[in-house]
PDB file of C-alpha atoms in Angstrom:
ATOM      1  CA  MET A   1     137.153 -76.346   4.555  1.00 57.00           C
ATOM      2  CA  ARG A   2     134.373 -77.877   6.490  1.00 67.00           C
ATOM      3  CA  PHE A   3     131.650 -75.636   7.938  1.00 62.00           C
ATOM      4  CA  SER A   4     132.418 -76.861  11.471  1.00 61.00           C
ATOM      5  CA  SER A   5     136.193 -76.043  11.058  1.00 64.00           C
ATOM      6  CA  PHE A   6     135.028 -72.593   9.546  1.00 65.00           C
ATOM      7  CA  THR A   7     132.958 -71.721  12.576  1.00 79.00           C
ATOM      8  CA  TYR A   8     135.631 -72.828  14.932  1.00 69.00           C
ATOM      9  CA  LEU A   9     138.324 -70.729  13.343  1.00 66.00           C
ATOM     10  CA  VAL A  10     135.987 -67.734  13.301  1.00 75.00           C
ATOM     11  CA  GLY A  11     135.137 -68.224  17.001  1.00 77.00           C
ATOM     12  CA  GLN A  12     138.936 -68.454  17.542  1.00 70.00           C
ATOM     13  CA  GLY A  13     139.530 -65.165  15.898  1.00 65.00           C
ATOM     14  CA  LEU A  14     136.691 -63.480  17.862  1.00 72.00           C
ATOM     15  CA  HIS A  15     138.115 -65.143  21.063  1.00 70.00           C
ATOM     16  CA  ASN A  16     141.633 -63.792  20.288  1.00 69.00           C
ATOM     17  CA  MET A  17     140.208 -60.261  19.979  1.00 70.00           C
ATOM     18  CA  ARG A  18     138.715 -60.470  23.542  1.00 75.00           C
ATOM     19  CA  ALA A  19     141.829 -62.189  24.937  1.00 70.00           C
ATOM     20  CA  ASN A  20     144.199 -59.518  23.268  1.00 69.00           C
ATOM     21  CA  ARG A  21     141.750 -56.500  23.782  1.00 74.00           C
ATOM     22  CA  LEU A  22     144.366 -53.962  24.327  1.00 77.00           C
ATOM     23  CA  MET A  23     146.372 -54.513  21.222  1.00 74.00           C
ATOM     24  CA  THR A  24     143.018 -54.778  19.395  1.00 75.00           C
ATOM     25  CA  LEU A  25     141.668 -51.591  20.739  1.00 82.00           C
ATOM     26  CA  ALA A  26     145.119 -50.066  19.837  1.00 78.00           C
ATOM     27  CA  SER A  27     145.116 -50.971  16.215  1.00 76.00           C
ATOM     28  CA  MET A  28     141.319 -49.872  15.961  1.00 82.00           C
ATOM     29  CA  GLY A  29     142.041 -46.681  17.558  1.00 84.00           C
ATOM     30  CA  VAL A  30     144.959 -45.964  15.092  1.00 81.00           C
ATOM     31  CA  LEU A  31     142.839 -47.011  12.169  1.00 83.00           C
ATOM     32  CA  THR A  32     139.893 -44.890  13.098  1.00 88.00           C
ATOM     33  CA  VAL A  33     141.876 -41.830  13.480  1.00 86.00           C
ATOM     34  CA  CYS A  34     143.464 -42.144  10.269  1.00 83.00           C
ATOM     35  CA  MET A  35     140.061 -42.911   8.533  1.00 87.00           C
ATOM     36  CA  ILE A  36     138.691 -39.964  10.000  1.00 89.00           C
ATOM     37  CA  LEU A  37     141.422 -37.683   8.602  1.00 85.00           C
ATOM     38  CA  VAL A  38     141.157 -39.330   5.041  1.00 85.00           C
ATOM     39  CA  GLY A  39     137.161 -38.816   5.254  1.00 88.00           C
ATOM     40  CA  ALA A  40     137.714 -35.262   6.336  1.00 88.00           C
ATOM     41  CA  ALA A  41     140.235 -34.471   3.640  1.00 83.00           C
ATOM     42  CA  TYR A  42     137.924 -36.218   1.012  1.00 86.00           C
ATOM     43  CA  LEU A  43     134.868 -34.229   2.095  1.00 88.00           C
ATOM     44  CA  LEU A  44     136.779 -31.037   2.118  1.00 84.00           C
ATOM     45  CA  GLY A  45     137.924 -31.787  -1.448  1.00 81.00           C
ATOM     46  CA  VAL A  46     134.554 -32.512  -2.664  1.00 85.00           C
ATOM     47  CA  ASN A  47     133.129 -29.225  -1.340  1.00 83.00           C
ATOM     48  CA  VAL A  48     135.979 -26.945  -2.518  1.00 78.00           C
ATOM     49  CA  ASP A  49     135.512 -28.571  -5.987  1.00 76.00           C
ATOM     50  CA  ALA A  50     131.841 -27.837  -5.765  1.00 79.00           C
ATOM     51  CA  VAL A  51     132.271 -24.267  -4.734  1.00 75.00           C
ATOM     52  CA  VAL A  52     134.788 -23.523  -7.395  1.00 71.00           C
ATOM     53  CA  GLY A  53     132.690 -25.246  -9.979  1.00 69.00           C
ATOM     54  CA  TYR A  54     129.692 -23.354  -8.876  1.00 72.00           C
ATOM     55  CA  ILE A  55     131.291 -19.943  -9.102  1.00 66.00           C
ATOM     56  CA  GLY A  56     132.658 -21.017 -12.639  1.00 63.00           C
ATOM     57  CA  SER A  57     129.251 -21.748 -13.774  1.00 65.00           C
ATOM     58  CA  GLN A  58     128.111 -18.341 -13.043  1.00 65.00           C
ATOM     59  CA  ASN A  59     129.960 -16.817 -15.987  1.00 70.00           C
ATOM     60  CA  GLU A  60     127.653 -15.740 -18.454  1.00 78.00           C
ATOM     61  CA  SER A  61     128.269 -14.521 -21.849  1.00 85.00           C
ATOM     62  CA  TYR A  62     126.314 -12.216 -24.070  1.00 87.00           C
ATOM     63  CA  VAL A  63     125.847 -12.464 -27.836  1.00 89.00           C
ATOM     64  CA  ILE A  64     125.096  -9.129 -29.543  1.00 87.00           C
ATOM     65  CA  ILE A  65     122.424  -9.491 -32.262  1.00 87.00           C
ATOM     66  CA  ASN A  66     122.765  -7.640 -35.468  1.00 88.00           C
ATOM     67  CA  ASP A  67     120.258  -4.588 -35.546  1.00 82.00           C
ATOM     68  CA  GLU A  68     119.019  -5.560 -39.145  1.00 84.00           C
ATOM     69  CA  ALA A  69     117.943  -9.107 -38.087  1.00 85.00           C
ATOM     70  CA  THR A  70     114.141  -9.812 -38.361  1.00 88.00           C
ATOM     71  CA  ASP A  71     112.095 -11.148 -35.525  1.00 87.00           C
ATOM     72  CA  GLU A  72     112.280 -14.558 -37.313  1.00 90.00           C
ATOM     73  CA  GLN A  73     115.887 -14.440 -37.704  1.00 90.00           C
ATOM     74  CA  VAL A  74     116.307 -13.596 -34.115  1.00 88.00           C
ATOM     75  CA  THR A  75     114.338 -16.440 -33.043  1.00 90.00           C
ATOM     76  CA  ALA A  76     116.235 -18.875 -35.456  1.00 92.00           C
ATOM     77  CA  LEU A  77     119.510 -17.531 -34.097  1.00 91.00           C
ATOM     78  CA  GLY A  78     118.376 -18.392 -30.621  1.00 90.00           C
ATOM     79  CA  ASP A  79     117.364 -21.901 -31.561  1.00 91.00           C
ATOM     80  CA  GLN A  80     120.870 -22.172 -33.436  1.00 92.00           C
ATOM     81  CA  ILE A  81     122.597 -21.157 -30.199  1.00 90.00           C
ATOM     82  CA  ALA A  82     120.523 -23.619 -28.071  1.00 91.00           C
ATOM     83  CA  ALA A  83     121.605 -26.413 -30.257  1.00 90.00           C
ATOM     84  CA  VAL A  84     125.208 -25.801 -29.781  1.00 90.00           C
ATOM     85  CA  SER A  85     126.641 -28.979 -27.598  1.00 89.00           C
ATOM     86  CA  GLY A  86     127.666 -27.545 -24.117  1.00 85.00           C
ATOM     87  CA  VAL A  87     124.989 -24.647 -23.971  1.00 87.00           C
ATOM     88  CA  SER A  88     122.828 -24.993 -20.918  1.00 84.00           C
ATOM     89  CA  SER A  89     120.562 -21.980 -21.397  1.00 84.00           C
ATOM     90  CA  VAL A  90     119.774 -19.179 -23.690  1.00 89.00           C
ATOM     91  CA  VAL A  91     117.795 -16.164 -22.709  1.00 88.00           C
ATOM     92  CA  TYR A  92     116.605 -13.335 -25.066  1.00 89.00           C
ATOM     93  CA  ILE A  93     117.221  -9.861 -23.832  1.00 85.00           C
ATOM     94  CA  SER A  94     115.342  -6.999 -25.655  1.00 81.00           C
ATOM     95  CA  ARG A  95     116.510  -3.413 -26.179  1.00 72.00           C
ATOM     96  CA  GLU A  96     113.816  -2.346 -23.777  1.00 72.00           C
ATOM     97  CA  GLU A  97     115.173  -4.851 -21.019  1.00 74.00           C
ATOM     98  CA  THR A  98     118.570  -3.652 -21.621  1.00 65.00           C
ATOM     99  CA  LEU A  99     117.734   0.043 -21.135  1.00 60.00           C
ATOM    100  CA  SER A 100     115.713  -0.748 -18.172  1.00 67.00           C
ATOM    101  CA  GLN A 101     118.573  -2.597 -16.551  1.00 61.00           C
ATOM    102  CA  TRP A 102     120.967   0.324 -17.226  1.00 55.00           C
ATOM    103  CA  ASP A 103     118.326   2.877 -15.933  1.00 55.00           C
ATOM    104  CA  SER A 104     118.081   0.958 -12.564  1.00 59.00           C
ATOM    105  CA  LEU A 105     121.721   0.699 -12.260  1.00 53.00           C
ATOM    106  CA  LEU A 106     122.188   4.575 -13.083  1.00 51.00           C
ATOM    107  CA  GLY A 107     118.952   5.871 -11.626  1.00 54.00           C
ATOM    108  CA  SER A 108     120.389   7.915  -9.080  1.00 52.00           C
ATOM    109  CA  TYR A 109     122.477   9.757 -11.637  1.00 47.00           C
ATOM    110  CA  THR A 110     120.188  10.357 -14.605  1.00 53.00           C
ATOM    111  CA  ASP A 111     116.652   9.330 -15.928  1.00 52.00           C
ATOM    112  CA  LEU A 112     118.350   7.344 -18.741  1.00 51.00           C
ATOM    113  CA  TYR A 113     114.942   5.423 -19.664  1.00 48.00           C
ATOM    114  CA  ALA A 114     113.226   8.719 -20.313  1.00 51.00           C
ATOM    115  CA  ASP A 115     116.076  10.102 -22.317  1.00 51.00           C
ATOM    116  CA  LEU A 116     116.610   7.130 -24.637  1.00 51.00           C
ATOM    117  CA  GLN A 117     113.238   5.554 -24.716  1.00 53.00           C
ATOM    118  CA  ALA A 118     112.095   7.057 -28.069  1.00 50.00           C
ATOM    119  CA  ASP A 119     115.457   6.239 -29.714  1.00 58.00           C
ATOM    120  CA  ASN A 120     117.111   3.279 -27.937  1.00 55.00           C
ATOM    121  CA  PRO A 121     120.560   2.652 -29.247  1.00 62.00           C
ATOM    122  CA  LEU A 122     121.149  -0.467 -27.177  1.00 72.00           C
ATOM    123  CA  PRO A 123     121.410  -3.768 -28.769  1.00 77.00           C
ATOM    124  CA  GLN A 124     119.259  -6.661 -28.428  1.00 83.00           C
ATOM    125  CA  MET A 125     121.087  -9.730 -27.191  1.00 86.00           C
ATOM    126  CA  TYR A 126     121.102 -13.498 -25.853  1.00 89.00           C
ATOM    127  CA  ARG A 127     122.535 -14.388 -22.548  1.00 88.00           C
ATOM    128  CA  VAL A 128     124.135 -17.582 -22.798  1.00 89.00           C
ATOM    129  CA  ALA A 129     125.257 -20.066 -20.038  1.00 85.00           C
ATOM    130  CA  VAL A 130     127.419 -23.043 -20.688  1.00 84.00           C
ATOM    131  CA  SER A 131     127.414 -26.377 -18.746  1.00 79.00           C
ATOM    132  CA  ASP A 132     131.273 -26.822 -18.616  1.00 76.00           C
ATOM    133  CA  VAL A 133     132.982 -23.556 -18.264  1.00 76.00           C
ATOM    134  CA  SER A 134     136.076 -25.135 -19.759  1.00 76.00           C
ATOM    135  CA  GLN A 135     134.317 -25.361 -23.143  1.00 81.00           C
ATOM    136  CA  MET A 136     133.486 -21.633 -23.179  1.00 82.00           C
ATOM    137  CA  GLU A 137     136.013 -20.494 -25.560  1.00 83.00           C
ATOM    138  CA  SER A 138     135.250 -23.140 -28.164  1.00 87.00           C
ATOM    139  CA  ILE A 139     131.508 -22.558 -27.808  1.00 88.00           C
ATOM    140  CA  MET A 140     131.955 -18.686 -28.262  1.00 88.00           C
ATOM    141  CA  THR A 141     133.923 -19.283 -31.052  1.00 89.00           C
ATOM    142  CA  GLN A 142     131.075 -21.315 -32.740  1.00 90.00           C
ATOM    143  CA  ILE A 143     128.610 -18.752 -31.945  1.00 90.00           C
ATOM    144  CA  GLN A 144     130.801 -15.767 -33.121  1.00 89.00           C
ATOM    145  CA  SER A 145     130.641 -17.273 -36.664  1.00 89.00           C
ATOM    146  CA  MET A 146     126.961 -17.518 -36.772  1.00 90.00           C
ATOM    147  CA  ASP A 147     124.663 -15.217 -39.084  1.00 89.00           C
ATOM    148  CA  TYR A 148     123.487 -12.001 -37.591  1.00 86.00           C
ATOM    149  CA  VAL A 149     125.804 -11.940 -34.637  1.00 89.00           C
ATOM    150  CA  ASP A 150     127.615  -8.661 -34.097  1.00 87.00           C
ATOM    151  CA  GLY A 151     129.973  -9.830 -31.330  1.00 86.00           C
ATOM    152  CA  VAL A 152     130.173 -12.138 -28.319  1.00 87.00           C
ATOM    153  CA  ASN A 153     131.091 -10.709 -24.801  1.00 83.00           C
ATOM    154  CA  ALA A 154     132.476 -13.579 -22.854  1.00 77.00           C
ATOM    155  CA  ALA A 155     135.008 -13.721 -19.843  1.00 71.00           C
ATOM    156  CA  VAL A 156     137.016 -16.413 -21.297  1.00 71.00           C
ATOM    157  CA  ASN A 157     140.147 -15.559 -19.241  1.00 74.00           C
ATOM    158  CA  LEU A 158     138.205 -15.613 -16.091  1.00 71.00           C
ATOM    159  CA  ALA A 159     136.701 -18.919 -17.132  1.00 70.00           C
ATOM    160  CA  ASP A 160     140.158 -20.156 -17.764  1.00 73.00           C
ATOM    161  CA  THR A 161     141.295 -19.039 -14.355  1.00 77.00           C
ATOM    162  CA  PHE A 162     138.469 -20.940 -12.669  1.00 73.00           C
ATOM    163  CA  VAL A 163     139.088 -24.171 -14.508  1.00 74.00           C
ATOM    164  CA  SER A 164     142.730 -23.822 -13.540  1.00 79.00           C
ATOM    165  CA  LEU A 165     141.848 -23.284  -9.904  1.00 76.00           C
ATOM    166  CA  GLN A 166     139.572 -26.088  -9.750  1.00 74.00           C
ATOM    167  CA  ARG A 167     142.188 -28.413 -11.239  1.00 80.00           C
ATOM    168  CA  VAL A 168     144.741 -27.184  -8.773  1.00 83.00           C
ATOM    169  CA  ILE A 169     142.663 -27.569  -5.765  1.00 77.00           C
ATOM    170  CA  SER A 170     141.670 -31.156  -7.001  1.00 77.00           C
ATOM    171  CA  TYR A 171     145.031 -32.171  -7.207  1.00 83.00           C
ATOM    172  CA  ILE A 172     145.824 -30.748  -3.890  1.00 83.00           C
ATOM    173  CA  CYS A 173     142.930 -32.651  -2.139  1.00 76.00           C
ATOM    174  CA  ILE A 174     143.792 -35.733  -4.097  1.00 81.00           C
ATOM    175  CA  GLY A 175     147.468 -35.443  -2.850  1.00 83.00           C
ATOM    176  CA  LEU A 176     146.255 -34.891   0.704  1.00 78.00           C
ATOM    177  CA  VAL A 177     144.126 -37.841   0.686  1.00 75.00           C
ATOM    178  CA  GLY A 178     146.815 -39.915  -0.694  1.00 79.00           C
ATOM    179  CA  VAL A 179     149.434 -38.863   1.843  1.00 81.00           C
ATOM    180  CA  LEU A 180     147.133 -39.476   4.689  1.00 73.00           C
ATOM    181  CA  ALA A 181     146.255 -43.003   3.157  1.00 71.00           C
ATOM    182  CA  LEU A 182     149.931 -43.692   2.978  1.00 76.00           C
ATOM    183  CA  VAL A 183     150.544 -42.560   6.578  1.00 74.00           C
ATOM    184  CA  SER A 184     147.667 -44.609   7.653  1.00 68.00           C
ATOM    185  CA  ILE A 185     148.993 -47.848   5.793  1.00 69.00           C
ATOM    186  CA  VAL A 186     152.492 -47.435   7.422  1.00 72.00           C
ATOM    187  CA  VAL A 187     151.275 -46.841  10.968  1.00 69.00           C
ATOM    188  CA  ILE A 188     148.469 -49.694  10.802  1.00 65.00           C
ATOM    189  CA  SER A 189     151.077 -51.982   9.243  1.00 67.00           C
ATOM    190  CA  ASN A 190     153.504 -51.397  12.210  1.00 71.00           C
ATOM    191  CA  THR A 191     150.741 -51.718  14.566  1.00 67.00           C
ATOM    192  CA  ILE A 192     149.697 -55.129  12.949  1.00 65.00           C
ATOM    193  CA  ARG A 193     153.426 -56.234  13.118  1.00 71.00           C
ATOM    194  CA  ILE A 194     153.617 -55.470  16.866  1.00 73.00           C
ATOM    195  CA  THR A 195     150.378 -57.236  17.553  1.00 68.00           C
ATOM    196  CA  VAL A 196     151.573 -60.511  15.589  1.00 70.00           C
ATOM    197  CA  PHE A 197     155.089 -60.280  17.111  1.00 75.00           C
ATOM    198  CA  ALA A 198     153.569 -60.110  20.678  1.00 73.00           C
ATOM    199  CA  ARG A 199     151.807 -63.528  19.889  1.00 72.00           C
ATOM    200  CA  ARG A 200     154.785 -65.252  18.009  1.00 77.00           C
ATOM    201  CA  LYS A 201     155.045 -67.858  20.644  1.00 80.00           C
ATOM    202  CA  GLU A 202     151.496 -68.811  20.238  1.00 76.00           C
ATOM    203  CA  ILE A 203     151.872 -69.105  16.509  1.00 76.00           C
ATOM    204  CA  ALA A 204     155.171 -71.256  16.896  1.00 80.00           C
ATOM    205  CA  ILE A 205     153.314 -73.698  19.383  1.00 81.00           C
ATOM    206  CA  MET A 206     150.507 -74.129  16.767  1.00 78.00           C
ATOM    207  CA  LYS A 207     152.819 -74.794  14.125  1.00 77.00           C
ATOM    208  CA  LEU A 208     154.723 -77.374  16.190  1.00 81.00           C
ATOM    209  CA  VAL A 209     151.738 -79.227  16.913  1.00 81.00           C
ATOM    210  CA  GLY A 210     150.932 -79.832  13.141  1.00 79.00           C
ATOM    211  CA  ALA A 211     148.629 -76.974  12.539  1.00 76.00           C
ATOM    212  CA  THR A 212     148.625 -75.948   8.735  1.00 78.00           C
ATOM    213  CA  ASN A 213     149.655 -72.370   7.696  1.00 76.00           C
ATOM    214  CA  GLY A 214     146.032 -71.736   6.528  1.00 76.00           C
ATOM    215  CA  PHE A 215     144.716 -72.882   9.730  1.00 77.00           C
ATOM    216  CA  ILE A 216     146.904 -70.552  11.771  1.00 75.00           C
ATOM    217  CA  ARG A 217     146.308 -67.677   9.431  1.00 76.00           C
ATOM    218  CA  PHE A 218     142.505 -67.751   9.441  1.00 79.00           C
ATOM    219  CA  PRO A 219     141.714 -66.683  12.937  1.00 78.00           C
ATOM    220  CA  PHE A 220     144.319 -63.686  12.467  1.00 76.00           C
ATOM    221  CA  PHE A 221     142.602 -62.789   9.232  1.00 79.00           C
ATOM    222  CA  VAL A 222     138.999 -63.076  11.115  1.00 80.00           C
ATOM    223  CA  GLU A 223     140.536 -60.838  13.986  1.00 78.00           C
ATOM    224  CA  GLY A 224     141.962 -58.373  11.609  1.00 78.00           C
ATOM    225  CA  THR A 225     139.070 -58.065   9.335  1.00 82.00           C
ATOM    226  CA  THR A 226     136.631 -57.572  12.286  1.00 84.00           C
ATOM    227  CA  SER A 227     138.751 -54.787  13.728  1.00 82.00           C
ATOM    228  CA  GLY A 228     138.990 -53.148  10.515  1.00 83.00           C
ATOM    229  CA  LEU A 229     135.162 -53.231   9.796  1.00 88.00           C
ATOM    230  CA  LEU A 230     134.545 -52.040  13.455  1.00 89.00           C
ATOM    231  CA  ALA A 231     136.816 -49.326  12.914  1.00 89.00           C
ATOM    232  CA  ALA A 232     135.158 -48.368   9.553  1.00 91.00           C
ATOM    233  CA  ALA A 233     131.713 -48.327  11.325  1.00 93.00           C
ATOM    234  CA  ILE A 234     132.938 -46.101  14.058  1.00 94.00           C
ATOM    235  CA  SER A 235     134.836 -43.851  11.643  1.00 93.00           C
ATOM    236  CA  SER A 236     131.707 -43.697   9.228  1.00 93.00           C
ATOM    237  CA  GLY A 237     129.501 -42.693  11.958  1.00 94.00           C
ATOM    238  CA  ILE A 238     131.806 -39.932  13.346  1.00 95.00           C
ATOM    239  CA  VAL A 239     132.603 -38.557   9.909  1.00 94.00           C
ATOM    240  CA  CYS A 240     128.914 -38.671   8.510  1.00 93.00           C
ATOM    241  CA  GLY A 241     127.582 -37.478  11.811  1.00 93.00           C
ATOM    242  CA  SER A 242     129.788 -34.491  12.157  1.00 93.00           C
ATOM    243  CA  TYR A 243     129.505 -33.623   8.510  1.00 92.00           C
ATOM    244  CA  TYR A 244     125.708 -33.862   8.716  1.00 91.00           C
ATOM    245  CA  ALA A 245     125.809 -31.499  11.740  1.00 91.00           C
ATOM    246  CA  ILE A 246     127.970 -28.906   9.842  1.00 88.00           C
ATOM    247  CA  TYR A 247     125.700 -29.241   6.876  1.00 87.00           C
ATOM    248  CA  ARG A 248     122.592 -28.510   8.990  1.00 86.00           C
ATOM    249  CA  TRP A 249     124.287 -25.553  10.732  1.00 85.00           C
ATOM    250  CA  TYR A 250     125.445 -24.218   7.435  1.00 81.00           C
ATOM    251  CA  ILE A 251     122.017 -24.130   5.865  1.00 79.00           C
ATOM    252  CA  GLU A 252     120.269 -22.883   9.051  1.00 78.00           C
ATOM    253  CA  HIS A 253     122.709 -19.847   9.426  1.00 74.00           C
ATOM    254  CA  PRO A 254     122.706 -18.473   5.949  1.00 69.00           C
ATOM    255  CA  SER A 255     124.913 -15.448   5.036  1.00 65.00           C
ATOM    256  CA  ASN A 256     126.231 -13.516   2.073  1.00 56.00           C
ATOM    257  CA  LEU A 257     129.131 -15.940   2.006  1.00 56.00           C
ATOM    258  CA  THR A 258     126.678 -18.950   1.820  1.00 58.00           C
ATOM    259  CA  THR A 259     125.008 -17.335  -1.384  1.00 58.00           C
ATOM    260  CA  LEU A 260     128.406 -16.557  -2.768  1.00 54.00           C
ATOM    261  CA  LEU A 261     129.455 -20.075  -2.345  1.00 56.00           C
ATOM    262  CA  GLY A 262     126.376 -21.797  -3.888  1.00 58.00           C
ATOM    263  CA  GLY A 263     123.919 -21.530  -1.092  1.00 59.00           C
ATOM    264  CA  SER A 264     124.763 -24.961   0.561  1.00 68.00           C
ATOM    265  CA  LEU A 265     127.418 -27.744   1.180  1.00 80.00           C
ATOM    266  CA  VAL A 266     127.256 -30.856  -0.873  1.00 85.00           C
ATOM    267  CA  PRO A 267     124.365 -32.915   0.648  1.00 86.00           C
ATOM    268  CA  LEU A 268     125.294 -35.696   2.653  1.00 87.00           C
ATOM    269  CA  GLN A 269     123.199 -38.166   0.633  1.00 89.00           C
ATOM    270  CA  ASP A 270     125.519 -37.384  -2.292  1.00 88.00           C
ATOM    271  CA  VAL A 271     128.704 -38.507  -0.705  1.00 90.00           C
ATOM    272  CA  TRP A 272     127.906 -40.788   2.452  1.00 91.00           C
ATOM    273  CA  TYR A 273     128.215 -44.111   0.285  1.00 91.00           C
ATOM    274  CA  TYR A 274     131.776 -43.019  -0.941  1.00 91.00           C
ATOM    275  CA  VAL A 275     132.855 -42.534   2.505  1.00 91.00           C
ATOM    276  CA  VAL A 276     131.424 -45.962   3.793  1.00 92.00           C
ATOM    277  CA  ILE A 277     132.676 -47.925   0.978  1.00 92.00           C
ATOM    278  CA  GLY A 278     135.991 -46.397   1.102  1.00 89.00           C
ATOM    279  CA  PHE A 279     136.431 -47.017   4.822  1.00 90.00           C
ATOM    280  CA  VAL A 280     135.084 -50.610   4.550  1.00 91.00           C
ATOM    281  CA  VAL A 281     137.454 -51.613   1.658  1.00 88.00           C
ATOM    282  CA  PHE A 282     140.337 -49.742   3.550  1.00 83.00           C
ATOM    283  CA  GLY A 283     139.728 -51.589   6.836  1.00 83.00           C
ATOM    284  CA  PHE A 284     139.239 -54.872   5.230  1.00 84.00           C
ATOM    285  CA  VAL A 285     142.153 -54.858   2.957  1.00 81.00           C
ATOM    286  CA  LEU A 286     144.474 -53.099   5.706  1.00 76.00           C
ATOM    287  CA  CYS A 287     143.504 -55.079   8.578  1.00 74.00           C
ATOM    288  CA  GLY A 288     142.366 -58.451   7.195  1.00 70.00           C
ATOM    289  CA  ILE A 289     144.966 -59.076   4.458  1.00 71.00           C
ATOM    290  CA  GLY A 290     147.697 -56.959   6.507  1.00 71.00           C
ATOM    291  CA  THR A 291     147.362 -59.249   9.600  1.00 71.00           C
ATOM    292  CA  ALA A 292     147.274 -62.473   7.714  1.00 65.00           C
ATOM    293  CA  THR A 293     150.478 -61.740   5.683  1.00 69.00           C
ATOM    294  CA  SER A 294     152.239 -60.210   8.613  1.00 70.00           C
ATOM    295  CA  ILE A 295     152.573 -63.687  10.274  1.00 70.00           C
ATOM    296  CA  ARG A 296     154.194 -65.289   7.325  1.00 70.00           C
ATOM    297  CA  LYS A 297     157.730 -65.131   8.749  1.00 66.00           C
ATOM    298  CA  HIS A 298     156.570 -66.383  12.161  1.00 63.00           C
ATOM    299  CA  LEU A 299     155.268 -69.489  10.298  1.00 64.00           C
ATOM    300  CA  ASN A 300     158.774 -70.723   9.432  1.00 65.00           C
ATOM    301  CA  VAL A 301     159.453 -72.741  12.473  1.00 55.00           C
TER     302      VAL A 301
END
């Protein structure tokens, strides 16, 4: 295709948008609403998944050290635990620290520190955190088999519960996005068909005067693509702008619930490009290709 023909057909597509502005606005409006719903479902899923992951990561396990272990053996055990794949942190807790913690917890009932300071029966231990809570059981099994380990206190069942909850929520959000995307495709496809049907006489006249199928399709493709990209831009602005406003309000009004859920929502800079790219692809494919293919049956004149 020559450049002059290309620019002419692009101009025709843009002219058709202005000439049929009501149908163009209708298709853009429907697509924008559908994109906003899909974007909202995606951001909800991302944040719910992050919250569940944060809560699950707060599960810490305690490794009880044998009383007969020397200082060198205790240090070596800590290094061995830290070397296990999946362990994110290892913190040593001495007998004195353990006693101090229990004394603070029971301080209003008894002077535990004074009673047991001279003969402290509490064990020394390591507090271990894992990077992936789903691996907690296998990691703790490895640690349990190490020398100078008397026992492991790990909330494996609770960890499994968080993993299952995270998986279920992820499936629900993926399903929600999928359903909304399917509804969007059906609605937009029908809107495009109505738009093309309303201009079937124009297509027939162009075909009768000798225009090729590609020549007829291209302005419709330009029209559909431009509508889709404009809808993507509008949707991106609304979704990202609204999310940023919610994000700012959330961090500027902290509460106990905020701390419990990880302190903050997922930052906009971590997700905006997924939203924008998804909208652009969605608008381009659905409107551009959908419009061009919807006129196929009207080309058989």
